Short mmCIF file of C-alpha atoms in Angstrom, two decimals:
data_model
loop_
_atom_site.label_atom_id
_atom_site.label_comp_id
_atom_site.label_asym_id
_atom_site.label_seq_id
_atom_site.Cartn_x
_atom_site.Cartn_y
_atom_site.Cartn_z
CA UNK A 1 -14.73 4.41 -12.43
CA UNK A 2 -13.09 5.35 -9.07
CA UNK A 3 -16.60 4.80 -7.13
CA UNK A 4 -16.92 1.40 -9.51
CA UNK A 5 -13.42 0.26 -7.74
CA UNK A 6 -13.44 1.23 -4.33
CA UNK A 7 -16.89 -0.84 -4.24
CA UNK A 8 -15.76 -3.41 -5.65
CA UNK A 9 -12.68 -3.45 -3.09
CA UNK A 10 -15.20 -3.09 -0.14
CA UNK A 11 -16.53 -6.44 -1.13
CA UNK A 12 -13.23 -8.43 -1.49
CA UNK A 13 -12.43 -6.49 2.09
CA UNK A 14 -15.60 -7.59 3.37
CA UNK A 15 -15.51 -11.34 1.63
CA UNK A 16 -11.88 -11.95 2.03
CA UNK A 17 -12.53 -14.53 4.58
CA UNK A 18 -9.17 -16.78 5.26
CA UNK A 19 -6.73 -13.74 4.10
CA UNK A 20 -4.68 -12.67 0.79
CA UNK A 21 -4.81 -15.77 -1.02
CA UNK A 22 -8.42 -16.36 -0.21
CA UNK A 23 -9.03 -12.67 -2.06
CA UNK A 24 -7.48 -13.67 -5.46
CA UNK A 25 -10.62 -15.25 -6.61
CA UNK A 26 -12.74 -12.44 -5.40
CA UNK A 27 -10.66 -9.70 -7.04
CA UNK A 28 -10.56 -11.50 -10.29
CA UNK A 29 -14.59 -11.83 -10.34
CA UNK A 30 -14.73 -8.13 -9.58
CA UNK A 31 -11.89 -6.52 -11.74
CA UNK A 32 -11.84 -9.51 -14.55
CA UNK A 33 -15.60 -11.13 -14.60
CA UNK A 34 -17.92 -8.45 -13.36
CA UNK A 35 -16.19 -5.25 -14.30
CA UNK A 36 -14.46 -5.92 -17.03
CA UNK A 37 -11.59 -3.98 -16.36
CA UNK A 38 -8.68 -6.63 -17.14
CA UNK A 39 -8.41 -9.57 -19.03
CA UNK A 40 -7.56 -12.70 -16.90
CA UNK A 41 -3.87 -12.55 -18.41
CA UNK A 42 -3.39 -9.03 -17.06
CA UNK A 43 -5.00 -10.01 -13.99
CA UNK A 44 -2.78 -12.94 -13.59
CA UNK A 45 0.47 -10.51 -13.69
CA UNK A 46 -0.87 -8.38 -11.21
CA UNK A 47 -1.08 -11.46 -9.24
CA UNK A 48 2.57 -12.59 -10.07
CA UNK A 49 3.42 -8.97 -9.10
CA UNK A 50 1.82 -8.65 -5.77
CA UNK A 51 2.86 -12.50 -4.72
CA UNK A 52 6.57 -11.19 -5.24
CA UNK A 53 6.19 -7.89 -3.40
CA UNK A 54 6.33 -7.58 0.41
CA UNK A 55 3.17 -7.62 2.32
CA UNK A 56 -0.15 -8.59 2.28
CA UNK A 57 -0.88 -10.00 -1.25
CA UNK A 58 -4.95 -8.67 -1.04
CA UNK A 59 -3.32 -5.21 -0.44
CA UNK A 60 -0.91 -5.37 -3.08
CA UNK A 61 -3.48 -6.60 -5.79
CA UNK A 62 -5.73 -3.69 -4.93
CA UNK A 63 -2.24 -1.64 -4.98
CA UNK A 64 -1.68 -2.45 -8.28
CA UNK A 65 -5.30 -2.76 -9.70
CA UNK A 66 -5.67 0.70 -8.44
CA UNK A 67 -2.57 1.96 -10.07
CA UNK A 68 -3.10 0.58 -13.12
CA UNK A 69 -6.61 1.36 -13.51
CA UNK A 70 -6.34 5.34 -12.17
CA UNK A 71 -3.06 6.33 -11.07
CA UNK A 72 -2.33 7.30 -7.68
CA UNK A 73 -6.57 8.40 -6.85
CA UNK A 74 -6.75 4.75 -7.91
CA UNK A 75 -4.13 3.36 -5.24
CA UNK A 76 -5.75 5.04 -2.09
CA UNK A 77 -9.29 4.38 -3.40
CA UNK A 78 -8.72 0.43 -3.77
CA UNK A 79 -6.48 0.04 -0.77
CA UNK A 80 -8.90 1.80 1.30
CA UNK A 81 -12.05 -0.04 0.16
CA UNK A 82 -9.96 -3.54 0.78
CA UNK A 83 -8.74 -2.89 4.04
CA UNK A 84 -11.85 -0.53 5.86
CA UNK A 85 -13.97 -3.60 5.94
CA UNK A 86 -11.89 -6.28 6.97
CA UNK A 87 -10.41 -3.48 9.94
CA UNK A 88 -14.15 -3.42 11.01
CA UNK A 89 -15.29 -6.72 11.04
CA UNK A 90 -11.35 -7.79 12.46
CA UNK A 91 -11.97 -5.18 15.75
CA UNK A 92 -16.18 -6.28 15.75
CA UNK A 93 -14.68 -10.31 15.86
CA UNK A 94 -12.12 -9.67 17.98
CA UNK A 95 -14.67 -8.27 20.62
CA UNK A 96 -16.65 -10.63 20.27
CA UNK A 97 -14.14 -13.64 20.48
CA UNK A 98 -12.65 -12.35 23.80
CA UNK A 99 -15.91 -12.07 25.22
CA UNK A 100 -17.44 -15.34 24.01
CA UNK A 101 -14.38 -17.42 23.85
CA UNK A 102 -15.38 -19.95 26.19
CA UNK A 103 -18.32 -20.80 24.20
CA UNK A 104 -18.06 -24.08 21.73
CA UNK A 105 -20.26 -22.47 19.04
CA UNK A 106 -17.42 -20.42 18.67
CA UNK A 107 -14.83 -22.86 17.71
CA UNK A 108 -17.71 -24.60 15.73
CA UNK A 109 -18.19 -21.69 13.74
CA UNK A 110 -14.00 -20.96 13.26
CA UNK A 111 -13.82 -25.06 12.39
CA UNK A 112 -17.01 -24.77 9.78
CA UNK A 113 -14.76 -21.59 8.21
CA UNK A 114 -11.97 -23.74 7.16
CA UNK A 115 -12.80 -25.81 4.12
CA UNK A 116 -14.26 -22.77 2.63
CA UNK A 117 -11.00 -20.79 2.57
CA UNK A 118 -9.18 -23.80 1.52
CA UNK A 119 -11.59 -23.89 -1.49
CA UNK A 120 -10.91 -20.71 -1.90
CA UNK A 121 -7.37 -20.76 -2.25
CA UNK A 122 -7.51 -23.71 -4.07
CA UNK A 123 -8.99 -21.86 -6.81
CA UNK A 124 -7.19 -19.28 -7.01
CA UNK A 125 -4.59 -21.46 -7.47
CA UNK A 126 -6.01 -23.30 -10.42
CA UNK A 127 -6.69 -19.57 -12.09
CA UNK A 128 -2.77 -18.96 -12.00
CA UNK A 129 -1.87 -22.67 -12.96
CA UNK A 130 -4.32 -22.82 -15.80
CA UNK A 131 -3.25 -19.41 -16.66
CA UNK A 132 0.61 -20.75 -16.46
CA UNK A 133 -0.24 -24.00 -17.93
CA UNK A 134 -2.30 -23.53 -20.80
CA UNK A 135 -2.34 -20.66 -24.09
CA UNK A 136 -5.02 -18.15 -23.30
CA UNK A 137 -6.61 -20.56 -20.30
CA UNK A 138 -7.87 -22.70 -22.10
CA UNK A 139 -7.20 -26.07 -21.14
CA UNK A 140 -6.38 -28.33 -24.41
CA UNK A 141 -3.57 -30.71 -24.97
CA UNK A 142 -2.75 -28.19 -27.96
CA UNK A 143 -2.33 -25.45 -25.82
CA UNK A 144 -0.44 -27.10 -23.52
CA UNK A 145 3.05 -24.49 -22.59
CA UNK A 146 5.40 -27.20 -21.88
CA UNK A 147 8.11 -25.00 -20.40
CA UNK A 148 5.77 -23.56 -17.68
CA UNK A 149 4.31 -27.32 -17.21
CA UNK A 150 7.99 -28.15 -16.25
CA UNK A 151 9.28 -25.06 -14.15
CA UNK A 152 6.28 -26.06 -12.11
CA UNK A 153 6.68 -29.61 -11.65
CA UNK A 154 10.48 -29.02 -10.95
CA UNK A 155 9.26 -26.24 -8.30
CA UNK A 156 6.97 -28.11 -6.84
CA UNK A 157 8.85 -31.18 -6.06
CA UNK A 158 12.05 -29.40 -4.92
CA UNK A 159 9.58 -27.61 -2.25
CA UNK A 160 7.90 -31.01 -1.40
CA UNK A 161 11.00 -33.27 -1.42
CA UNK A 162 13.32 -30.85 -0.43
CA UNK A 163 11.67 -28.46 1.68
CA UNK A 164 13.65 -25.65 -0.84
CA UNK A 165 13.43 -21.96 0.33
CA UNK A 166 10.52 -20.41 -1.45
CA UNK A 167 12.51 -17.16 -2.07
CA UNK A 168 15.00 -19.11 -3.97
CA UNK A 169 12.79 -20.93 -5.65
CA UNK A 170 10.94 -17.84 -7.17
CA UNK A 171 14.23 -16.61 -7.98
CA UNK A 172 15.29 -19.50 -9.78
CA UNK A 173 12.74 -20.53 -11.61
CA UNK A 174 12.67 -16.76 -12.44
CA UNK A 175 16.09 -16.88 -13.72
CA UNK A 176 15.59 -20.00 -15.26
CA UNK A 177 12.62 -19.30 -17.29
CA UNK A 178 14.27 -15.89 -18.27
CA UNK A 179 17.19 -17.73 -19.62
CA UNK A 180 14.92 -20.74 -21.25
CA UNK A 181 13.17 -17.91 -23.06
CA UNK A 182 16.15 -15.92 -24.15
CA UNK A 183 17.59 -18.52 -25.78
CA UNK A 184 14.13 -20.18 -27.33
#
């Protein structure tokens, strides 16, 4: 299973294209579609989990994938296989853009780049909001979770209107949802 994780890591390093957020979806078709190795709602803990933590949040999923999945022989072997690639191709790019800068196909290229990792972290956010949302991810007016439905809304219109602090956000709606739970 270590081998079985560290390739699958190399891939999300190596398709990661637009950073951490970009990598959710890939490490959820890996660890969740292809592997089998956690259900989505697992997956989408991990996720919560490495969001919250400091640093990169591709590193911290394959942090915590790893540890869960194999201990510490798991942490070094997904880390490793998530950041090897993107170091190469990072140092092989960055050559290559400060000898080619001046080209335009360059910037073409960079421009074309940008809807796809937009897409991509689009998606990623749909996983964790129809994860949030919606009883087992399925997406039914029955299985609507209304409290979750409303932490969001509230969050997302006191960071829209408001321009809130993230951090305090999390923490609130953390609190909050603690507290709504508690009591319910």
């Amino acid at each position: 299973m270590i081998w079985k994780l560290f390739f699958a890591f190399v891939q999300v390093g190596m398709f990661s294209v637009g950073g951490g957020y970009a990598a959710i979806p890939l490490i959820q078709d890996q660890i969740v579609n292809i592997h089998k190795l956690m259900t989505l709602e697992q997956f989408s803990d991990l996720i919560t989990i490495a969001e919250m933590t400091p640093g990169p949040i591709s590193i911290n999923s394959s942090t915590f994938v790893g540890m869960q999945l194999s201990g510490i022989p798991g942490v070094l072997i997904c880390t490793l296989g998530c950041i090897i690639p993107s170091f190469i191709i990072c140092l092989t790019l960055a050559h290559v853009y400060y000898k080619y800068r001046e080209l335009g196909g360059i910037q073409t290229v960079l421009a074309a780049l940008r809807p796809a990792v937009v897409s991509l972290i689009g998606s990623a956010g749909l996983s964790i909001l129809t994860i949030a949302a919606f009883k087992n991810g399925v997406i039914a007016v029955s299985n609507i979770q209304y409290v979750e439905v409303a932490l969001f809304a509230v969050c997302l219109f006191l960071l829209r209107k408001y321009k809130a602090n993230p951090i305090a956000i999390i923490l609130g709606s953390g609190v909050v949802g603690t507290i709504i739970y508690l009591i319910f």
